[in-house]
Coordinates of C-alpha atoms in Angstrom, one line a residue:
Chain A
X1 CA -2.7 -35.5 0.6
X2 CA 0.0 -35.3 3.2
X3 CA 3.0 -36.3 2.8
X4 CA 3.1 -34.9 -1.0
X5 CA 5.7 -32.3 -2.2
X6 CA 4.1 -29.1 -2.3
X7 CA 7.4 -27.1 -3.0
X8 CA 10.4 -28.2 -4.2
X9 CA 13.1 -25.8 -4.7
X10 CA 16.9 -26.5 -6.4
X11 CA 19.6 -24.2 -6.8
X12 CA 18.2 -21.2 -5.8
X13 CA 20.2 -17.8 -6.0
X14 CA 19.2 -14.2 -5.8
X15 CA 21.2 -11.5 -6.5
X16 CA 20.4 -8.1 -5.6
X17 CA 22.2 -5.2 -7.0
X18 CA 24.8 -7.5 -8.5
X19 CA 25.2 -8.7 -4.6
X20 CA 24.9 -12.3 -3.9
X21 CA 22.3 -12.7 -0.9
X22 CA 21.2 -16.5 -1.0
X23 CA 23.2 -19.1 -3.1
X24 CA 22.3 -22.2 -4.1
X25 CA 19.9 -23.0 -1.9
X26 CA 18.0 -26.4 -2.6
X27 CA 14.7 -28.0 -0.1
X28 CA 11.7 -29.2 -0.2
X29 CA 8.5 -28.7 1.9
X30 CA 5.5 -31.4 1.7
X31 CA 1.8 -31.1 2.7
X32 CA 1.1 -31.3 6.5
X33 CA 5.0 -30.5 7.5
X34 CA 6.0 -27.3 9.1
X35 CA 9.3 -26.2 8.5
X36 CA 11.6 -23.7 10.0
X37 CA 14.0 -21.8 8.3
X38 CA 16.5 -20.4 10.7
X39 CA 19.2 -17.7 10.9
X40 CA 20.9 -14.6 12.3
X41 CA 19.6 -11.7 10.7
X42 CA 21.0 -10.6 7.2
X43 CA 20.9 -14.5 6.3
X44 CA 18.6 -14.0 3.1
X45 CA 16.0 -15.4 5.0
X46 CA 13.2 -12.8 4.0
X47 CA 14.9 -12.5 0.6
X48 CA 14.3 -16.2 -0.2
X49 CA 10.5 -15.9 0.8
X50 CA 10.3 -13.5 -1.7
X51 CA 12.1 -15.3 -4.3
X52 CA 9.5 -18.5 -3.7
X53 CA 7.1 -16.0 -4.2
X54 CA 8.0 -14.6 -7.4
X55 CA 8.5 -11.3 -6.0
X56 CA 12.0 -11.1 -7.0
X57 CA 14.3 -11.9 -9.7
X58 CA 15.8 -15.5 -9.3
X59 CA 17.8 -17.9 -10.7
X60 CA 17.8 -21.4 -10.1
X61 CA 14.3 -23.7 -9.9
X62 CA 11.1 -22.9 -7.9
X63 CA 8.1 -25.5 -8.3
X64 CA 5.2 -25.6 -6.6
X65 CA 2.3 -28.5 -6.6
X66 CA 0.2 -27.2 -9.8
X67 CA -2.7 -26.9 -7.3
X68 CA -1.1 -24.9 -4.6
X69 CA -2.8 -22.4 -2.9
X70 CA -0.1 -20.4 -1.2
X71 CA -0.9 -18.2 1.9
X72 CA 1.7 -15.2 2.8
X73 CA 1.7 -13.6 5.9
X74 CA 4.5 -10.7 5.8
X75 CA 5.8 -9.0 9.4
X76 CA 3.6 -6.1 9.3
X77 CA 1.3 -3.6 7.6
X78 CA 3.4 -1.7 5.3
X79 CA 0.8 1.8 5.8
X80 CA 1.8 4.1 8.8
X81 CA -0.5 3.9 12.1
X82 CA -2.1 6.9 11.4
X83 CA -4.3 5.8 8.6
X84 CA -8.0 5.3 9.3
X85 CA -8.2 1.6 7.8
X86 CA -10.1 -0.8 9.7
X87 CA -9.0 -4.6 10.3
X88 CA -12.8 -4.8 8.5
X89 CA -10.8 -3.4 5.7
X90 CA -7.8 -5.1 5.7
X91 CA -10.0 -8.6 5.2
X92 CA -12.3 -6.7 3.1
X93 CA -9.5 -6.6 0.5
X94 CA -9.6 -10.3 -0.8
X95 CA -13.3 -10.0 -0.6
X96 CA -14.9 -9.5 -4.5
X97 CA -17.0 -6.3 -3.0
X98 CA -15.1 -3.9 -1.0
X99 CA -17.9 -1.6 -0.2
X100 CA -20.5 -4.3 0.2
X101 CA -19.2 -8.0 1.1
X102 CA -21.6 -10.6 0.9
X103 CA -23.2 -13.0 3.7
X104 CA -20.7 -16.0 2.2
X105 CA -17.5 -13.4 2.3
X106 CA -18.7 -12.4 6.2
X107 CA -19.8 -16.2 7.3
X108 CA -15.9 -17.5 6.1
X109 CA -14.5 -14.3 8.1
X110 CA -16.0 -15.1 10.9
X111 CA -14.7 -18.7 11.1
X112 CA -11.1 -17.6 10.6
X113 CA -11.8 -15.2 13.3
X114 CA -13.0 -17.6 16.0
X115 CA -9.9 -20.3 14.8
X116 CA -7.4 -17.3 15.6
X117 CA -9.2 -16.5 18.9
X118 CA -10.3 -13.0 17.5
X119 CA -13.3 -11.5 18.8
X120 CA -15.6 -9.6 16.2
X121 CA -15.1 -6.0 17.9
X122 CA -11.8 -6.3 16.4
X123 CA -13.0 -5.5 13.0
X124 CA -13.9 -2.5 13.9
X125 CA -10.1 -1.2 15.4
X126 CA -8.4 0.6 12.9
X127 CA -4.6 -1.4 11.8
X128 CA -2.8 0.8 13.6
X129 CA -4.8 0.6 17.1
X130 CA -4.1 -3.4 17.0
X131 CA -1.6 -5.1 19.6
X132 CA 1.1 -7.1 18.2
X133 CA -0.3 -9.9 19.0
X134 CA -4.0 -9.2 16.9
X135 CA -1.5 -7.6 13.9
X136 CA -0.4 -10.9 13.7
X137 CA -3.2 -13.1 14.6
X138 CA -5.3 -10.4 11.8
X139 CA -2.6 -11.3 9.4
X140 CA -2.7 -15.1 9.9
X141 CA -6.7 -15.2 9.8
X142 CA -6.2 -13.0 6.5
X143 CA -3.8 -15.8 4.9
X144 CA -6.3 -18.4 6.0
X145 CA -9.0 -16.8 4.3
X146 CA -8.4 -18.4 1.2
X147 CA -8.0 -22.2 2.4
X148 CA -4.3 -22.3 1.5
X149 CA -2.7 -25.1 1.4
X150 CA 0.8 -23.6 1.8
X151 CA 1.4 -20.6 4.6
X152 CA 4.5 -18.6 4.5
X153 CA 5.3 -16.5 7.7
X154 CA 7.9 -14.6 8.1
X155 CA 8.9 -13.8 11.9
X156 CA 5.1 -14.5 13.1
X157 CA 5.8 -13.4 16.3
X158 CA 8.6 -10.8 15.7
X159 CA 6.3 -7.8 17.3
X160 CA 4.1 -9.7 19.4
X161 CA 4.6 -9.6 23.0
X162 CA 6.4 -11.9 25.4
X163 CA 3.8 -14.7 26.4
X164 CA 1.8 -14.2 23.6
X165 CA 4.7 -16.0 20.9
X166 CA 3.4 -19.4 22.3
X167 CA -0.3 -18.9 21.7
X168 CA 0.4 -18.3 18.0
X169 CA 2.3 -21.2 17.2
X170 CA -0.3 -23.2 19.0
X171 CA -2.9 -21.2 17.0
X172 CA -0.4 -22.0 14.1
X173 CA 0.2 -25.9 15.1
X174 CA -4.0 -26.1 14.9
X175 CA -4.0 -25.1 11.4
X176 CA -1.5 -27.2 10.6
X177 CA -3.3 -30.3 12.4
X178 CA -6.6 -29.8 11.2
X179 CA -6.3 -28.8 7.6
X180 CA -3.3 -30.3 6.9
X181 CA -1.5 -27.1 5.9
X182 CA 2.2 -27.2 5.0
X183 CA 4.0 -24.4 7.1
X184 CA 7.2 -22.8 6.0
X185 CA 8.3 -20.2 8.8
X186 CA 11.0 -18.0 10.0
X187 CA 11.7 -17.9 13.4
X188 CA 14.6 -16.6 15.5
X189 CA 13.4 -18.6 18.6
X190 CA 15.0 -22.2 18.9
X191 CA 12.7 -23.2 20.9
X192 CA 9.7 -22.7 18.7
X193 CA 12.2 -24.8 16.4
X194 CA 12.4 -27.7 18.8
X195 CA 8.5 -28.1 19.5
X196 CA 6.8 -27.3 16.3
X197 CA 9.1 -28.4 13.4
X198 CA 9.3 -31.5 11.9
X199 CA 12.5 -29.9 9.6
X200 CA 14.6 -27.1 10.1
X201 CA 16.5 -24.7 6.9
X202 CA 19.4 -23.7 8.5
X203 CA 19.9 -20.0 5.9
X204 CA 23.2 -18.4 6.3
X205 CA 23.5 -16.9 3.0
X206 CA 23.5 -21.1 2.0
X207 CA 22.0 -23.7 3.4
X208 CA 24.0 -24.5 6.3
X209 CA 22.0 -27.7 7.5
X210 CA 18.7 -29.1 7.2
X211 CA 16.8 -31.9 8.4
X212 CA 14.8 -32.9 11.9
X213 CA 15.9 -30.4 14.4
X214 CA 17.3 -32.7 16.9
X215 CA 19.9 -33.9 14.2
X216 CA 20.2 -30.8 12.3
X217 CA 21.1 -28.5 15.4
X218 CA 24.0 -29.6 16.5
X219 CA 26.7 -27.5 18.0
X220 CA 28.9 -27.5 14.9
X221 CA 26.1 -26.0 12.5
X222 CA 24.7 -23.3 15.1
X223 CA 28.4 -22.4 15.1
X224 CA 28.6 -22.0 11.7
X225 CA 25.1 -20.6 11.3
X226 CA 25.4 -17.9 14.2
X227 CA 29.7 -17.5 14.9
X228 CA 31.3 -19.3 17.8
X229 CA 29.5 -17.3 20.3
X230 CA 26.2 -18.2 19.3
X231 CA 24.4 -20.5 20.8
X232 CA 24.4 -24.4 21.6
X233 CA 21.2 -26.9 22.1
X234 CA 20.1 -27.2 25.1
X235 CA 17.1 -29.9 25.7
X236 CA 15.2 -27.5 27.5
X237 CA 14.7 -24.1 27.3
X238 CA 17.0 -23.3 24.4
X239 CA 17.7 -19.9 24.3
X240 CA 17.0 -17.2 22.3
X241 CA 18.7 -14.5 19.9
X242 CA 17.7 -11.5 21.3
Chain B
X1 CA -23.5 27.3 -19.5
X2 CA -21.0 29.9 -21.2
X3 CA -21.0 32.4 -18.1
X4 CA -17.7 31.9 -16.4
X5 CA -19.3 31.4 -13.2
X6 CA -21.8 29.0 -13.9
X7 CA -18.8 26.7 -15.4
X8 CA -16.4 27.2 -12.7
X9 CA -19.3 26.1 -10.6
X10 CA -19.4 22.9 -12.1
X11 CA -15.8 22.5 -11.9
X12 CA -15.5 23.3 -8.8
X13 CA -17.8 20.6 -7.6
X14 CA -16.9 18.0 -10.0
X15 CA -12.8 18.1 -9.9
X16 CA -13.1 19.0 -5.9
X17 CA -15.4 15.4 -5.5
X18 CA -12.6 13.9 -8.5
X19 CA -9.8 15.3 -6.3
X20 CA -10.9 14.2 -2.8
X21 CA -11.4 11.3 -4.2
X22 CA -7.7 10.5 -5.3
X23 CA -6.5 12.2 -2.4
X24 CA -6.2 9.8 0.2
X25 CA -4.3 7.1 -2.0
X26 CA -1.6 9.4 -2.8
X27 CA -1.7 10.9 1.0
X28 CA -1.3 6.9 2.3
X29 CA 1.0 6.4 -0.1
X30 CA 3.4 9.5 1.4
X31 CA 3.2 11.4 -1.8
X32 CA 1.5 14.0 -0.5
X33 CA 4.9 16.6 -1.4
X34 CA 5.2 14.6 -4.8
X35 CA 1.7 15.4 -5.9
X36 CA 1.8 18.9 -4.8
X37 CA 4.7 19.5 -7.0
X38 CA 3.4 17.5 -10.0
X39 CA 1.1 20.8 -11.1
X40 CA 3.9 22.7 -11.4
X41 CA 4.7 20.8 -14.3
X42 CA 2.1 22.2 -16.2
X43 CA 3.2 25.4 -16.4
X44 CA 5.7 24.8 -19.5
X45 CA 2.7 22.9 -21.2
X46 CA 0.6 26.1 -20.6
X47 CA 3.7 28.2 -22.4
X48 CA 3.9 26.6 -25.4
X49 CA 0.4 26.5 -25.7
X50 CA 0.4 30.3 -25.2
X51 CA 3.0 30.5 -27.8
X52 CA 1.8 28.4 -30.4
X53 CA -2.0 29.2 -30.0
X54 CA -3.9 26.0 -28.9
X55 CA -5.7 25.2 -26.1
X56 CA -3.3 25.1 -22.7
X57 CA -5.4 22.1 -21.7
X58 CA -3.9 20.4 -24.0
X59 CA -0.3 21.2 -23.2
X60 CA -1.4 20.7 -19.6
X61 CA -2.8 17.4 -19.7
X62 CA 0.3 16.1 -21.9
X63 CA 2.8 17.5 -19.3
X64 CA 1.3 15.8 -16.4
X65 CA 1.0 12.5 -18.1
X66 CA 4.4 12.5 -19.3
X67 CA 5.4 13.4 -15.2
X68 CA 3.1 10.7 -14.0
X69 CA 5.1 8.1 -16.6
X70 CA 8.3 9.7 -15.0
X71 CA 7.7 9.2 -11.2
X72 CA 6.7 5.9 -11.6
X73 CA 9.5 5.2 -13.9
X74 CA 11.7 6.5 -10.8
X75 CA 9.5 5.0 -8.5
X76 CA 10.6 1.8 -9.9
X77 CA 14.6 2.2 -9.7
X78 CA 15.6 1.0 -6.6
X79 CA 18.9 3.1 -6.6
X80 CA 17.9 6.5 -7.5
X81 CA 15.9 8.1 -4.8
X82 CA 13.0 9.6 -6.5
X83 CA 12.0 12.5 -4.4
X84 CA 15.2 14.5 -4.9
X85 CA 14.8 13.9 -8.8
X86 CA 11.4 14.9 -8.8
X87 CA 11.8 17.9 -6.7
X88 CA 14.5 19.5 -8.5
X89 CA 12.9 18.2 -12.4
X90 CA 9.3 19.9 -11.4
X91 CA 10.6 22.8 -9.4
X92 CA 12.7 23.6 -13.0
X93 CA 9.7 23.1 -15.2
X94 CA 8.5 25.6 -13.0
X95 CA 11.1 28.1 -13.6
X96 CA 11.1 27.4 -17.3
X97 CA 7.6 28.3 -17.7
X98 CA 7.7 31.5 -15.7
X99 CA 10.6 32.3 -18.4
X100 CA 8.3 31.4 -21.4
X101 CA 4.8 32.9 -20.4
X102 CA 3.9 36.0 -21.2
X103 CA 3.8 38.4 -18.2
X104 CA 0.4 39.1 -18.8
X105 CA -0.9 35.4 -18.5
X106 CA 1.9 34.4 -15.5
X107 CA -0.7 35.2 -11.8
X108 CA -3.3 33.3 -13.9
X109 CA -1.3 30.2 -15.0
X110 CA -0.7 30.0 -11.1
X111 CA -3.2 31.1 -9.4
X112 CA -5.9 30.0 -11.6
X113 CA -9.0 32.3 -12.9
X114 CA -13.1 31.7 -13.5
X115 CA -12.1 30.2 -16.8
X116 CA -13.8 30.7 -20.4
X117 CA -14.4 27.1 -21.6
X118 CA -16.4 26.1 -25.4
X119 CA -19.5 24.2 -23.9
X120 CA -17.6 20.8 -25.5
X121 CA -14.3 21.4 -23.6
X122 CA -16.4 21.9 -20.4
X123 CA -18.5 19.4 -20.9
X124 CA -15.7 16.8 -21.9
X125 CA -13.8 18.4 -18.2
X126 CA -17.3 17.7 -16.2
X127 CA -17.6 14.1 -17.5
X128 CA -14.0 13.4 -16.8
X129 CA -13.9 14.4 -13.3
X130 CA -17.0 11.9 -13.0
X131 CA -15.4 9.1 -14.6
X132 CA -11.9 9.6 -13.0
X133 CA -13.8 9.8 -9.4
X134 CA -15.5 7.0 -10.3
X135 CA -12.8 4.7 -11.0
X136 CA -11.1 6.1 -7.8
X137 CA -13.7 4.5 -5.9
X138 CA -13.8 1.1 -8.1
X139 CA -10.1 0.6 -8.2
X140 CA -10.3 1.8 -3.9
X141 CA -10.0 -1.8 -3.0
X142 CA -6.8 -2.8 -5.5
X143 CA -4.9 0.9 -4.5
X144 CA -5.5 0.3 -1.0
X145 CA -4.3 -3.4 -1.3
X146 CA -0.8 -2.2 -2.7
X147 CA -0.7 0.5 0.0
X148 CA -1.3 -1.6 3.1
X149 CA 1.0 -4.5 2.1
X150 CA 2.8 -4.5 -1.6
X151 CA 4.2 -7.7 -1.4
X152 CA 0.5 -9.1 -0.2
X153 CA -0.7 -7.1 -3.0
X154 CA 1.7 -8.8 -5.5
X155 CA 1.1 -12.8 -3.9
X156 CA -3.0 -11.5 -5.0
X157 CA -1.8 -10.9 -8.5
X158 CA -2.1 -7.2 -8.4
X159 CA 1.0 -5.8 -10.5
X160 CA 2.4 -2.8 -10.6
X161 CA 0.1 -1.6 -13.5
X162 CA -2.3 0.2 -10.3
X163 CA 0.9 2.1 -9.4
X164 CA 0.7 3.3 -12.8
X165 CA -3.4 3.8 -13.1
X166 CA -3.5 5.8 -9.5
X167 CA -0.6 8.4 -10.7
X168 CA -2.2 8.5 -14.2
X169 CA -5.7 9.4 -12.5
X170 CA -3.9 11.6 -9.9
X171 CA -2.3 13.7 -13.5
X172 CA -5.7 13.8 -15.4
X173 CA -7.6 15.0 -12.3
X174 CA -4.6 18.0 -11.6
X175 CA -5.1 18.8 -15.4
X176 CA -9.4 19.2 -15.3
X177 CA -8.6 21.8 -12.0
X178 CA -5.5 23.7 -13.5
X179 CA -7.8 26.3 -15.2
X180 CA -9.8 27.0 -12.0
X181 CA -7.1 26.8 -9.6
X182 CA -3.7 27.0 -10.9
X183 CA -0.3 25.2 -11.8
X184 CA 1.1 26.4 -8.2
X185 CA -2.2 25.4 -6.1
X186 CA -4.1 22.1 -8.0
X187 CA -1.9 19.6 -6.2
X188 CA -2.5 21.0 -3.1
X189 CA -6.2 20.9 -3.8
X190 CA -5.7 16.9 -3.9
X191 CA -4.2 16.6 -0.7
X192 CA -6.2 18.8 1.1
X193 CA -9.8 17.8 1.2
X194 CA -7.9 13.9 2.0
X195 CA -6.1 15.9 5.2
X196 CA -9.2 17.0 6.9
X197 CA -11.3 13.9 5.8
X198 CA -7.8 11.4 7.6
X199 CA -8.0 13.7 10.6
X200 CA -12.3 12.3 10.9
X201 CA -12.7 9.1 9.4
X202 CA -12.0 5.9 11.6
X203 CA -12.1 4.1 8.5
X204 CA -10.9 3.8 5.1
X205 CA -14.2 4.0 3.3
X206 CA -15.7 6.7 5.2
X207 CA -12.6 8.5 4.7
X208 CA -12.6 8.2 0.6
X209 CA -16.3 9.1 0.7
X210 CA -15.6 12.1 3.5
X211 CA -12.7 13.4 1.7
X212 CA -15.0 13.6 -1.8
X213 CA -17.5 15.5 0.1
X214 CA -14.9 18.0 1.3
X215 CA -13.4 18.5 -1.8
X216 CA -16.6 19.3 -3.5
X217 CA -17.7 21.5 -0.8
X218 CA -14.6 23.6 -0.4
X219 CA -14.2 24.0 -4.1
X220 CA -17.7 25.4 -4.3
X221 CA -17.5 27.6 -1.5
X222 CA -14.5 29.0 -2.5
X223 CA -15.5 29.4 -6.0
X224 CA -18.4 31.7 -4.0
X225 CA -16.4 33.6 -2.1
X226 CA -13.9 34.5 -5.2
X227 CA -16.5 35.6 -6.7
X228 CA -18.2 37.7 -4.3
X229 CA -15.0 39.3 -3.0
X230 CA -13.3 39.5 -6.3
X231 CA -10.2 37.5 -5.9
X232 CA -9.0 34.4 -7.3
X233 CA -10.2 31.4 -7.0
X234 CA -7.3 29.0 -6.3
X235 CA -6.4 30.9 -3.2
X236 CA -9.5 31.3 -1.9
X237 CA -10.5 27.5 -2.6
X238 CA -6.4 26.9 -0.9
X239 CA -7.0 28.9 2.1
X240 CA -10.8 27.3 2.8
X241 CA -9.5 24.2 2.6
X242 CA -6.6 24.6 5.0
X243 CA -8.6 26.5 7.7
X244 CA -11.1 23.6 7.8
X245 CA -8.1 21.4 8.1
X246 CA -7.0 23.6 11.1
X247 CA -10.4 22.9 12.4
X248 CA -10.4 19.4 12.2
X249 CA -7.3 19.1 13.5
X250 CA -8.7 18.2 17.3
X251 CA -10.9 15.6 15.9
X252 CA -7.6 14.4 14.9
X253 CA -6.1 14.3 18.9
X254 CA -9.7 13.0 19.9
X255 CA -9.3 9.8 18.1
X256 CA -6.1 8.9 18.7
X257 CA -6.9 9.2 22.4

């Protein structure tokens, strides 16, 4: 199946509060790619995933393969750090029994687990006592639970710690390799960009360019994506927004 | 089953378990001030049920809903920030039904009484409270879904209609207590029994089945010790609860440590 067109979106606008925020923004994504939408922040960047998602009101054309299976994985837990909900919990919620999952719910968990390089002791840490880097790597096994063929992520590694960024998008580039699943990411990190997207979205309220990063970054578009004091491609060790 | 204490008994335990059970979605889901002021709503149902001679349950149980409609009405207005609005809307009701009720009936439309039920109404109020903290604990999974990540939530196909069930339950569970505890204290008997149970569970499901426990427990108990030391029993049930939540508050330190 890859190579098919899982997504294909045309003139897509959002509005919010009778505000423009994305405008005509058109792409597609096919099965087995991974592509990178980029931009400084305030771009529409999180706005448009929840636009592909239905979350939000749209206008324009979102399609997805009739047999999609999409995966989401937001930022972060939305619930404060306080709250006594286990990372058990947290997988528990897309299993059918809450308070008593089966031996086929456990079994799956347990292989999303290992593919993320989670031990089982971390089901028993509460959401808020997790590191950046298990929120995310929780959050990514979570997605994977239902075999999607599509992941979304936004910012995978915005709170994860220095180090750590390059082990989730390997962790990332498996899942992509094995099961031939279609990644659509935001990232700030260029160099992320460089080794682990076939396409890149350049998002700056429109799409600014698009294509292979190599040929879609050049100096002219990062200017216009991030101002003439942004940055420029370098081919190693790009650097980064922060 | 006519004897006041008897029934408030039974209502103690049942809406305390109904209202520990609600408790620690609305606590997660920082609405713990919003569902302490949503009782006070009551009060101008209670009024015109004084004044126009029918049962205040009723007039209760139609005010809440009709405030549970509201907040999540607000709730889903992006530009009006619903606290404010809610404050100052319950806080009034408040006020209004001071105005309306008869002085004689005001300390017991706050401060709740052992009330005199038919055996039908209190029978109808007993079954409720198990069938609302029942649902709490069938619906646990799709509250707690919306709370941890909404947008997740909404990518899983749960809508907004759980907003709407959780604050609907939350109403009809304030409404069973308001006799036995009072327009001014029945929210806080929601949020307290969740408090104590947050400060000891390490986990969500111990914490819905603690927080039960500890609102059936405190209810009773403080049902017993308005009636052995004549006073009322909201306050007593109230001031139980919190001193059990002072209690529980080092647990609280211990696992954060």
């Amino acid at each position: 199946m890859t190579g098919e067109t899982v997504l294909t979106v045309e003139n897509l606008s959002v509005a919010l509060d009778g505000l423009p925020v994305i405008h005509d923004v058109s792409f597609t994504l096919k099965q087995g790619e991974a592509v990178a939408v980029l931009g400084p922040n305030g771009a529409g960047k999180t706005v448009l995933f929840r636009a592909l998602l239905g979350l939000i009101p749209h206008t324009g054309h979102v399609q997805w393969r009739s047999d999609v299976k999409i995966g989401y994985v937001p930022q972060r837990f939305s619930v404060d750090r306080s709250a006594p909900i286990s990372a058990m919990e947290f997988f528990l919620l897309q299993s059918p029994n809450f308070w008593r999952p089966s031996a086929a719910f456990t079994a799956q968990l347990d292989e999303e687990l290992k593919l993320m390089g989670l031990q089982r002791s971390v089901l028993r840490k509460g959401l808020g006592e997790l590191s950046g880097g298990e929120t995310q790597r929780v959050l990514i096994a979570s997605a994977l639970l239902q075999k999607p063929s599509v992941l979304l992520l936004d910012e995978p590694t915005a709170a994860v710690d220095a180090g750590f960024e390059d082990t989730v998008y390997t962790l990332l580039h498996r899942v992509q390799i094995d099961r031939g699943t279609a990644l659509l990411l935001i990232s700030h990190d260029l160099s992320v960009v460089y080794r682990y997207a076939q396409r890149v979205l350049c998002l700056n309220k429109s799409v600014v360019c698009q294509g292979p990063p190599v040929e879609a970054l050049n100096p002219e578009a990062l200017a216009t994506l991030y101002g003439e004091a942004g940055f420029y491609q370098h081919e190693h060790g790009p650097g980064h927004e922060h | 089953m006519h004897q006041p204490a008897h029934a408030s008994f039974w209502i103690a335990l049942l809406v305390g378990i109904a209202s520990g059970s609600v408790g620690p979605f609305i606590l997660l889901r920082r609405m713990a001030l919003v569902g302490d002021a949503l009782s006070h709503v009551a009060l101008p149902g209670i009024a015109l049920a004084i004044i126009y001679r029918f049962d205040p349950f009723y007039g209760v149980i139609a005010f809440l809903l009709a405030a549970a409609f509201l907040i999540f009405w607000l709730e889903g207005r992006s530009s009006v920030p619903p606290d404010a609005i809610v404050g100052l809307l319950f806080t009034a009701s408040l006020a209004v039904g001071i105005l309306m009720i008869p002085n004689a009936d005001v300390i017991e439309s706050l401060f709740g009484a052992f009330p005199v039920l038919s055996l039908p109404l209190l029978l109808a109020i007993l079954l409720a409270a198990l069938a609302l903290s029942a649902l709490c604990f069938l619906l646990a999974k799709r509250f707690l879904f919306l709370i941890v990540s909404p947008d997740l939530a909404r990518v899983h196909g749960l809508g907004r209609g759980y907003d709407l069930a959780l604050l609907l339950i939350f109403a009809m569970i304030v409404a069973l207590g308001i006799k036995l505890v009072g327009t001014l204290l029945m929210g806080a008997l929601t949020i307290i029994p969740a408090s104590i149970a947050k400060n000891l569970a390490q986990s969500m499901r111990r914490y819905v089945i603690l927080s039960a426990i500890f609102g059936g427990a405190i209810s009773v108990a403080g049902v017993w010790l308005a009636e052995s030391f004549h006073f009322l029993p909201g306050p007593a049930i109230v001031l139980l609860g919190v001193a059990l939540f002072v209690v529980s508050l080092p647990f609280a330190r211990r696992k954060t440590a």
